[in-house]
Coordinates of C-alpha atoms and ligand atoms in Angstrom, one line a residue:
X217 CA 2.9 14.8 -21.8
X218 CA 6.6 15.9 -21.9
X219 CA 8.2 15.8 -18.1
X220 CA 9.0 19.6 -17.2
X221 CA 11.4 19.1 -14.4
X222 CA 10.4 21.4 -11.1
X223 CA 14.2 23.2 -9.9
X224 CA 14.7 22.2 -6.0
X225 CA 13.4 24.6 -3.6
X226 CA 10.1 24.1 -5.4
X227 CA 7.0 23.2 -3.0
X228 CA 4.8 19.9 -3.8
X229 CA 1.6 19.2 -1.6
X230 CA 0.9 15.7 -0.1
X231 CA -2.6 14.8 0.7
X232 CA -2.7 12.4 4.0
X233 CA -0.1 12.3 7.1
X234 CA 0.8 9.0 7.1
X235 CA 3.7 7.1 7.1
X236 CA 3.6 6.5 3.7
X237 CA 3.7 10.9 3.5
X238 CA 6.6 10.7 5.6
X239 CA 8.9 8.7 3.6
X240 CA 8.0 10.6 0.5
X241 CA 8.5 13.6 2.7
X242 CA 12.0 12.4 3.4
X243 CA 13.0 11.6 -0.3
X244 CA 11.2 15.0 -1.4
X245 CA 13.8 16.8 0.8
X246 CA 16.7 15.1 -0.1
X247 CA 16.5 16.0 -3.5
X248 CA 16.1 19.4 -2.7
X249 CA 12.0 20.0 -2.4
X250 CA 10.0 21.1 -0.2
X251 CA 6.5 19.8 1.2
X252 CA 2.9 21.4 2.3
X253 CA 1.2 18.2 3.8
X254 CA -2.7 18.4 4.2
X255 CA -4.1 16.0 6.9
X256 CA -6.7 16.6 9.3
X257 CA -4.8 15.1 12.3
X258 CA -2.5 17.4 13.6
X259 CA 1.0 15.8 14.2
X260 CA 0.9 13.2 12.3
X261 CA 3.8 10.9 10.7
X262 CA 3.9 13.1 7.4
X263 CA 3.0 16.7 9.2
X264 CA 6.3 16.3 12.1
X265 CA 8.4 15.9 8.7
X266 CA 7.2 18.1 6.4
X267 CA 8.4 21.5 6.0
X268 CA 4.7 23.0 5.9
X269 CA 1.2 21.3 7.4
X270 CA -2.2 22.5 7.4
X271 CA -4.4 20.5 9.6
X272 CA -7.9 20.5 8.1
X273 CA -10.0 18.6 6.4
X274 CA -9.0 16.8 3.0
X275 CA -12.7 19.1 1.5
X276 CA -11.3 22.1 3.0
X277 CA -11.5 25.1 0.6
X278 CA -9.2 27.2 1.8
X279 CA -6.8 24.6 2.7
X280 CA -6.8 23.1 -1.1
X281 CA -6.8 26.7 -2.4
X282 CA -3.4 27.0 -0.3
X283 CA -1.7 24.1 -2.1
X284 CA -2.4 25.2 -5.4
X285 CA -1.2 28.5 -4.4
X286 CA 1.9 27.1 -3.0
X287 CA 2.5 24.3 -4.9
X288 CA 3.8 23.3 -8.5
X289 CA 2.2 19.6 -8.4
X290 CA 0.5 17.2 -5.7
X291 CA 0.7 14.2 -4.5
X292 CA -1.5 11.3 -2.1
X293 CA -0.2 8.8 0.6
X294 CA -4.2 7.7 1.3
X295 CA -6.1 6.4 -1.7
X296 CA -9.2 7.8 0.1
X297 CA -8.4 11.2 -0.3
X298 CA -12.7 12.4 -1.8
X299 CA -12.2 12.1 -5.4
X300 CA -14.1 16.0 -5.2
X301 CA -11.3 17.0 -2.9
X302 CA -8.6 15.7 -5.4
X303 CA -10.7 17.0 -8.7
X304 CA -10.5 20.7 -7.6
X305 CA -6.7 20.0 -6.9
X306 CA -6.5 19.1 -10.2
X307 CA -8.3 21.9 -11.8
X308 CA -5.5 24.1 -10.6
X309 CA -2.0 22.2 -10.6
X310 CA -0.7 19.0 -11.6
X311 CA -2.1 15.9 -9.4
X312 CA -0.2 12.7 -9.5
X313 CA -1.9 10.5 -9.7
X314 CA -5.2 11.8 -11.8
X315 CA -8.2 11.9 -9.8
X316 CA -10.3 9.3 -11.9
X317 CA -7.3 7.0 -11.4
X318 CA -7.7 7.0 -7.9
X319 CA -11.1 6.5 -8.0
X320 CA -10.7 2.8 -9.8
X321 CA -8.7 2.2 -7.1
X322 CA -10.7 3.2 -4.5
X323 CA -13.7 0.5 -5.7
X324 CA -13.3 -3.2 -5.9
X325 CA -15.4 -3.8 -8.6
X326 CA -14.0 -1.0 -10.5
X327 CA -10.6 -2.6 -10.1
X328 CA -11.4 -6.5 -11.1
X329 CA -13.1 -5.0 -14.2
X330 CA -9.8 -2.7 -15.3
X331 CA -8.0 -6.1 -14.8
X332 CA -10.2 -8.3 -17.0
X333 CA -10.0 -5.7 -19.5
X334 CA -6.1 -6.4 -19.1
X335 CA -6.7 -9.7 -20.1
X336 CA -5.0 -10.5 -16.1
X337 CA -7.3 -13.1 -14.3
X338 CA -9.0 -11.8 -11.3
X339 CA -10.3 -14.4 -8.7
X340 CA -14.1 -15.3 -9.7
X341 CA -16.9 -13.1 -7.7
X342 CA -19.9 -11.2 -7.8
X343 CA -21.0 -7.5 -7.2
X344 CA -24.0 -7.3 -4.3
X345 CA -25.7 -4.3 -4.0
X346 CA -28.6 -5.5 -2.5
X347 CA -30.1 -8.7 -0.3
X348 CA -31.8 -10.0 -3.0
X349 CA -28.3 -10.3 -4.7
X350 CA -26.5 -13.2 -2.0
X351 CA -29.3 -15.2 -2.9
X352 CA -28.4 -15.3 -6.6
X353 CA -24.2 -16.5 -5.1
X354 CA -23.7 -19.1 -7.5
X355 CA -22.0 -21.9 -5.2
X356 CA -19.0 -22.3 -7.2
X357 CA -18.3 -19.1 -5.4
X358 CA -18.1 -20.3 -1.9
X359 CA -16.9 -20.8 0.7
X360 CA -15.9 -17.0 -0.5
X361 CA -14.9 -13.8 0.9
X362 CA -17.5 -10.9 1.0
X363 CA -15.4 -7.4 1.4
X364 CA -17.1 -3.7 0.6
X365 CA -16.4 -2.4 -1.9
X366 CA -14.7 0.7 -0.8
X367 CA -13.1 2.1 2.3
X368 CA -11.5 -1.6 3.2
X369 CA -7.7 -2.2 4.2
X370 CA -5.7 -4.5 6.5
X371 CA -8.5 -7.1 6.6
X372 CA -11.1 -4.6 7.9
X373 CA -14.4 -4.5 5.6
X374 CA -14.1 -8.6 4.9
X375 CA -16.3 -11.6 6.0
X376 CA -15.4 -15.4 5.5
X377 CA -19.1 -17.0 3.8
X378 CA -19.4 -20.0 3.7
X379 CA -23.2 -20.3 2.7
X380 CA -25.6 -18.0 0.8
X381 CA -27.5 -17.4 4.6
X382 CA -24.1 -16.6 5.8
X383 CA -23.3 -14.4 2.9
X384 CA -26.8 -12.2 3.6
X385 CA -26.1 -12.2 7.7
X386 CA -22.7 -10.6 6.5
X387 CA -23.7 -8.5 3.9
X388 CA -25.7 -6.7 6.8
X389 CA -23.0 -6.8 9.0
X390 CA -21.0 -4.7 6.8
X391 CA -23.3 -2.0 6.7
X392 CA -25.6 -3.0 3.7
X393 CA -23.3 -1.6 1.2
X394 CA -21.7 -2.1 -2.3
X395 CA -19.7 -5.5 -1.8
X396 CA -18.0 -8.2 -4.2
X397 CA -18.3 -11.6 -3.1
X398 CA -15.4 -13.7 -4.2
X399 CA -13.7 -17.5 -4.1
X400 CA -11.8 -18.3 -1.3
X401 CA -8.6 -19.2 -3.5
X402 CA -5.9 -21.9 -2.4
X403 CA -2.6 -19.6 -2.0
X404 CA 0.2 -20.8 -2.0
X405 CA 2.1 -17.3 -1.2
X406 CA 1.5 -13.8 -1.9
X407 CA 3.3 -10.7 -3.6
X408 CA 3.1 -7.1 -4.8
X409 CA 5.3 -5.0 -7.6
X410 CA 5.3 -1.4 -7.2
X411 CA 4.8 0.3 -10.6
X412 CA 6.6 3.7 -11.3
X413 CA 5.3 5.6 -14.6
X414 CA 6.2 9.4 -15.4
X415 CA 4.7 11.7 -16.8
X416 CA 6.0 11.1 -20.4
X417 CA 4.6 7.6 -19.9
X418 CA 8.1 6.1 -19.1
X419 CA 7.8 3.0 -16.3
X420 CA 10.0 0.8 -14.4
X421 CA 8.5 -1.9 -12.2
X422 CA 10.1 -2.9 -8.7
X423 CA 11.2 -6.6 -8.3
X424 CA 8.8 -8.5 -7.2
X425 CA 7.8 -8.8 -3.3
X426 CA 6.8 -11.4 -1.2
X427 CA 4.1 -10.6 1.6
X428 CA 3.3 -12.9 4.7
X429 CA -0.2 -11.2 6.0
X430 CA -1.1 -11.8 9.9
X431 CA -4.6 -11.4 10.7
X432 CA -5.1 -9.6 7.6
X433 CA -2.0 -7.2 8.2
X434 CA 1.0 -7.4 6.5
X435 CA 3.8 -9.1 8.6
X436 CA 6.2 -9.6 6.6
X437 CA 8.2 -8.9 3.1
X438 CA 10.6 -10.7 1.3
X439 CA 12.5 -8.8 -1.4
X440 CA 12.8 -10.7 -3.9
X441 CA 10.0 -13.0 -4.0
X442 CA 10.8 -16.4 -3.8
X443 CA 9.0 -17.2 -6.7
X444 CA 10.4 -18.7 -10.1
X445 CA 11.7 -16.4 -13.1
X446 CA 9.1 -16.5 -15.3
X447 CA 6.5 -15.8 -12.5
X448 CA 7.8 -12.9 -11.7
X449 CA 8.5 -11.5 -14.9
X450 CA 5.0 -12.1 -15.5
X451 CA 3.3 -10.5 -12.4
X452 CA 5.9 -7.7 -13.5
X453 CA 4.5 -6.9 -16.9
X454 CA 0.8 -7.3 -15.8
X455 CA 1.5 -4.3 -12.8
X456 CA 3.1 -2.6 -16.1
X457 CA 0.4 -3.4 -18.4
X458 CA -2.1 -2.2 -15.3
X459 CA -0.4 1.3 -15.4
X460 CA -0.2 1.4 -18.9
X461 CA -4.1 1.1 -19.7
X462 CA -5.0 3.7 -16.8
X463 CA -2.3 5.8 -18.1
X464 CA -1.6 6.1 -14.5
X465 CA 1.1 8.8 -13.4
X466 CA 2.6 7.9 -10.1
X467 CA 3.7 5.0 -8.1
X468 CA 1.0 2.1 -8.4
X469 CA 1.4 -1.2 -6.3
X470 CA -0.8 -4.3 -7.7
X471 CA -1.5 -7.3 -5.5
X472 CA -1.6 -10.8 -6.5
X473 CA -2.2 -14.1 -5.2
X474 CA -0.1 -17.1 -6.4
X475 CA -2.3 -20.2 -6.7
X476 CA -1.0 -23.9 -5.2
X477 CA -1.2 -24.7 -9.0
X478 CA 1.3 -21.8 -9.8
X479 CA -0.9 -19.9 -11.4
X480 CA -0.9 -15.9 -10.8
X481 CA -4.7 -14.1 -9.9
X482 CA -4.9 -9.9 -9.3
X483 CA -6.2 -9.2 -6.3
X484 CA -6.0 -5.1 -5.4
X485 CA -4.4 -2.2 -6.2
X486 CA -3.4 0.8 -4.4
X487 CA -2.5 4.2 -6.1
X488 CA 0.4 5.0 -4.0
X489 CA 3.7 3.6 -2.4
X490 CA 2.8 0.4 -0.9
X491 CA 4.0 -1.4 2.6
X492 CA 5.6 -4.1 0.7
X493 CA 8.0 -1.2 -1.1
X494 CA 9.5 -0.3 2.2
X495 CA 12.6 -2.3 1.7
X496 CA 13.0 -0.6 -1.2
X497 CA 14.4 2.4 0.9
X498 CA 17.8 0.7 2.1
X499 CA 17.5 -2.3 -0.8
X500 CA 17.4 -0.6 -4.3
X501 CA 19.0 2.4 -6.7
X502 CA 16.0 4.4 -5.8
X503 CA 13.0 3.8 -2.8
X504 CA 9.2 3.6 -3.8
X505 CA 9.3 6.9 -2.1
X506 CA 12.0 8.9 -4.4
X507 CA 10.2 7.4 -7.6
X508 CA 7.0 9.5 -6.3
X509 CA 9.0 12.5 -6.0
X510 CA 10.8 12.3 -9.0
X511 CA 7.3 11.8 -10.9
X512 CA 5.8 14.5 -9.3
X513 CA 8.8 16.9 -10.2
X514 CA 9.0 15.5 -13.6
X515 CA 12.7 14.1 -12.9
X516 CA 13.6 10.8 -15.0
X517 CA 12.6 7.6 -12.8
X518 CA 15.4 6.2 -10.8
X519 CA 17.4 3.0 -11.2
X520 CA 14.9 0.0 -9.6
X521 CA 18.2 -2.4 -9.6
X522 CA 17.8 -4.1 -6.3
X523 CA 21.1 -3.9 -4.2
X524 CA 20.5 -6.1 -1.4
X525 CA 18.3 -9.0 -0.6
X526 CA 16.2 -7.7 1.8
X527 CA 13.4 -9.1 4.6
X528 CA 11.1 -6.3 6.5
X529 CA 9.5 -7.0 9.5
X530 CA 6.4 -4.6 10.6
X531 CA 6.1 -3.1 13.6
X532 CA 2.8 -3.1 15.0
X533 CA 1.1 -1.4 18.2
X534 CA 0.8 -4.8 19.9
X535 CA 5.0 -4.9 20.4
X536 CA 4.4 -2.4 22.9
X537 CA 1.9 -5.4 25.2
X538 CA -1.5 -4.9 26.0
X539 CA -3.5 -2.0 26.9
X540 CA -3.0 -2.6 30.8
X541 CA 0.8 -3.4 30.7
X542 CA 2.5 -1.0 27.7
X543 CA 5.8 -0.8 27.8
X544 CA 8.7 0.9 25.5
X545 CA 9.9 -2.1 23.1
X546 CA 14.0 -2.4 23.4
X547 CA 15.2 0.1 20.3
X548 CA 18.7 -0.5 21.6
X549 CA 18.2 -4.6 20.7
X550 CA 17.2 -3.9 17.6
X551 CA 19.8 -1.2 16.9
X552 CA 22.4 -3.1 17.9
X553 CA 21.8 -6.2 15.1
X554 CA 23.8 -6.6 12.2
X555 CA 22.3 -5.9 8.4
X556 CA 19.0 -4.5 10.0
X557 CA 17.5 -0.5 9.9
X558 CA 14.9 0.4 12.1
X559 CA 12.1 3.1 11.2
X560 CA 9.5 4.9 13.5
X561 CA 6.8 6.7 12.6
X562 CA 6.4 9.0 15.1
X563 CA 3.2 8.4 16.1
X564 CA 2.3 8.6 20.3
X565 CA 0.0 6.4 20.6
X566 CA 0.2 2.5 20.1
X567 CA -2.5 0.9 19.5
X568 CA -3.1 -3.0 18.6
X569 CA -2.7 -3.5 14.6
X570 CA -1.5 0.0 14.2
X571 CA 1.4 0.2 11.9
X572 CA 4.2 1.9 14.1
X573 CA 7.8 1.3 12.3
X574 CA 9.3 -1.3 10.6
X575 CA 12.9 -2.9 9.9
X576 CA 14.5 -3.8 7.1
X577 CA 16.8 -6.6 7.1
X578 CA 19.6 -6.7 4.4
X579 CA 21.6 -9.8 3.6
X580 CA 23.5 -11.6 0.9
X581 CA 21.1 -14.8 1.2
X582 CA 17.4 -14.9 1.5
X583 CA 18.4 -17.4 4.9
X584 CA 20.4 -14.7 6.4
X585 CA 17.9 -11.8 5.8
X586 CA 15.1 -13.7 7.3
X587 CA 17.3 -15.2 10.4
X588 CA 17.9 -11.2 10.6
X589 CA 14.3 -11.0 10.7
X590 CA 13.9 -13.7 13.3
X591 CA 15.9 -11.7 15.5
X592 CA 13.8 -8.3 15.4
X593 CA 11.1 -10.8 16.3
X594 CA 12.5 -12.0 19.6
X595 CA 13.8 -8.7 20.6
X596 CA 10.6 -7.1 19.5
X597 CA 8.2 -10.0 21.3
X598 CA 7.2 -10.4 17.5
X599 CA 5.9 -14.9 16.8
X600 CA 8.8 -15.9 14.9
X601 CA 8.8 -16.5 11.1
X602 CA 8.7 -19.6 9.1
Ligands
LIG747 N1 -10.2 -14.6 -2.7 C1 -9.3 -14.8 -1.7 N2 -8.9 -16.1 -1.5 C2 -8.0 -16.3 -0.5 N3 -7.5 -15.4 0.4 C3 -7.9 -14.1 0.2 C4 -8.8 -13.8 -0.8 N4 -9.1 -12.4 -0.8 C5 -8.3 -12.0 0.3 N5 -7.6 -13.0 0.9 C6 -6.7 -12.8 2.0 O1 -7.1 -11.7 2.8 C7 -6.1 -10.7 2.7 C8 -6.7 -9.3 2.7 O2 -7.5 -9.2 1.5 P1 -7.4 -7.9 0.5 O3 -8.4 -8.1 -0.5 O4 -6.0 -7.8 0.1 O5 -7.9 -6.7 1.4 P2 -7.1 -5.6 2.2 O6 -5.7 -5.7 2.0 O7 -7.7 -4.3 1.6 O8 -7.5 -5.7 3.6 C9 -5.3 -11.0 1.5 O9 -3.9 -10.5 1.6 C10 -5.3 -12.5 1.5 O10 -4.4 -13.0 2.5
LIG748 MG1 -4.6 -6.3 0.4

């Protein structure tokens, strides 16, 4: 498909209100569009920027009906936008990316298989659908991990099994659903790369970040990984390959685990701009955010050359204390640091693991991006990092 370009002024709709919509929101104006965000919570991140909201349901007939009457092309922020909602989007205007796209990576199991096909090595596991099914866990497999198959983020929808009993107990724990059981791996670190591809198939993949998780939530990302040449370059051109066999149209983040022997294992994917692409806002040519937009509106993709070395810190609910002694973090410390940006989302109400801001630390030298890191930790009450 050729790219048609969309002139500015034109309208594009976002599904989901996140912060995620909000940053696209923010690059979608600045190059001279406009947005209709659908979400069914009224002011939320996306809605208090965009220059249109409807607050409904994602299934809302009237409310898709609206975008497609208002919009040349449309967009997600939530990967769990209902693949019916998305489909009769589709029937009417452009929907980056395509509905059955979304849907592999909205599953699992769907995912792992669409990276075998790949020839990229997924981690070993097994699909459970019923009881019967932990009993035939082959032990190679554990201790493992037991996660649902859909409907799973920030460590929510997962289970540490360490026997086939255990596995069963925590199959019915998670609700007696679709799940893949897989092999706790040895990592030795973790990183993403954000894929862009256009509509004429063109791509560009985002150096290659490196994410500390805390209790399953991502703490912390390193731009650019720490991680030899070669690695890199490697994880790179299997995100590419990814995009490339889904002929995926938007901005794709894979996940990958890097093994203590060095070897490199897919782990998820999400069909949108990623956490770990923040820092690509104040560190690169052109943000996670503006590739989305410029894919949408059929623009060329941007320049990925990274600028900066670059360290983001999340900002999570629990910086503001616990529930029976909140209090307003200190903005103004923060502020006032050298080499560091500081986003809020907007949202009102902090809430413990909820994803409220972030910072971006920029620096010549990985040790004086993450020192700049270590200090939006102390002001922020945030454990330091190693
Ligand atoms: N097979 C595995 N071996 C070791 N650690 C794992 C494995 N699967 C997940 N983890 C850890 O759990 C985190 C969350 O798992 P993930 O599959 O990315 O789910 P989600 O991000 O949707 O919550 C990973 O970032 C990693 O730290
Ligand atoms: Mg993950």
């Amino acid at each position: 498909m050729a790219n048609v370009s969309l002139p500015p002024g034109s309208w594009l709709g976002l599904l989901g209100g996140g912060q995620l919509g909000r940053m696209f929101v923010h690059a979608a104006q600045r190059l001279g569009y406009r947005v209709l965000a659908l979400e069914p919570e009224a002011d939320c991140p996306a809605a208090q920027a965009a220059d249109a909201a409807i607050d409904a349901e994602y299934t809302d007939a009237a409310a898709l009906s609206e975008i497609a009457r208002r919009c040349a092309a449309a967009t997600i922020e939530f990967e769990n936008v209902p693949a019916a909602a998305l489909e009769s989007l589709a029937s009417h205007i452009p929907v980056f990316p395509a509905p059955a796209a979304v849907a592999v990576a909205q599953n699992r199991i769907a995912e792992k298989r669409l990276f075998a096909s790949c020839n990229v090595p997924v981690a070993p596991h097994r699909l459970i659908e019923r009881a019967t099914d932990t009993e035939r866990i082959d032990a190679s497999l554990l201790p493992g991990i037991l996660k649902t198959c859909t409907l799973g983020y920030d460590g929510l929808g997962q289970r540490r099994v360490a026997t086939i009993e255990a596995a069963k107990a925590a199959w019915h724990e998670l609700g007696g659903v679709a799940c893949v059981v897989e092999k706790q791996l040895p990592l030795a670190t973790e990183v993403s790369v954000i894929v862009a591809r256009a509509q004429d198939g063109s791509a560009a993949a985002f150096p290659v970040a490196e994410n500390q998780h805390r209790s399953g939530i991502l703490a912390l990302t390193i731009l650019p990984a720490r991680i030899d040449a070669e690695l890199a370059q490697r994880a790179r051109q299997w995100a590419l390959t990814i995009a490339g066999a889904l002929d995926y149209v938007g901005v794709l983040c894979v996940e990958f685990f890097v093994l203590s022997d060095g070897s490199l294992v897919a782990n998820e994917m999400a069909p949108r701009p990623h956490n770990s692409g923040h820092a690509t806002i104040e560190a690169c040519t052109t943000s996670q955010f503006e590739q989305q937009v410029r894919i949408a509106a059929g623009l060329p993709l941007g320049d990925v050359t990274q600028l900066s070395t670059a360290v983001m810190v999340n900002v999570l609910g629990d910086v503001w204390g616990r529930d029976d002694a909140m209090r307003e973090p200190d903005w103004a410390a923060v502020a006032a640091l050298p080499g560091t940006k500081l986003h809020l989302y907007g949202k009102r109400t902090p809430r413990h693991g909820r994803k409220m801001g972030h910072v971006t630390c920029l620096a010549t030298t990985h040790a004086t991006a993450l020192e700049r890191a270590n200090r939006v930790a102390l002001a922020l009450g945030i454990e330091p990092f190693g």
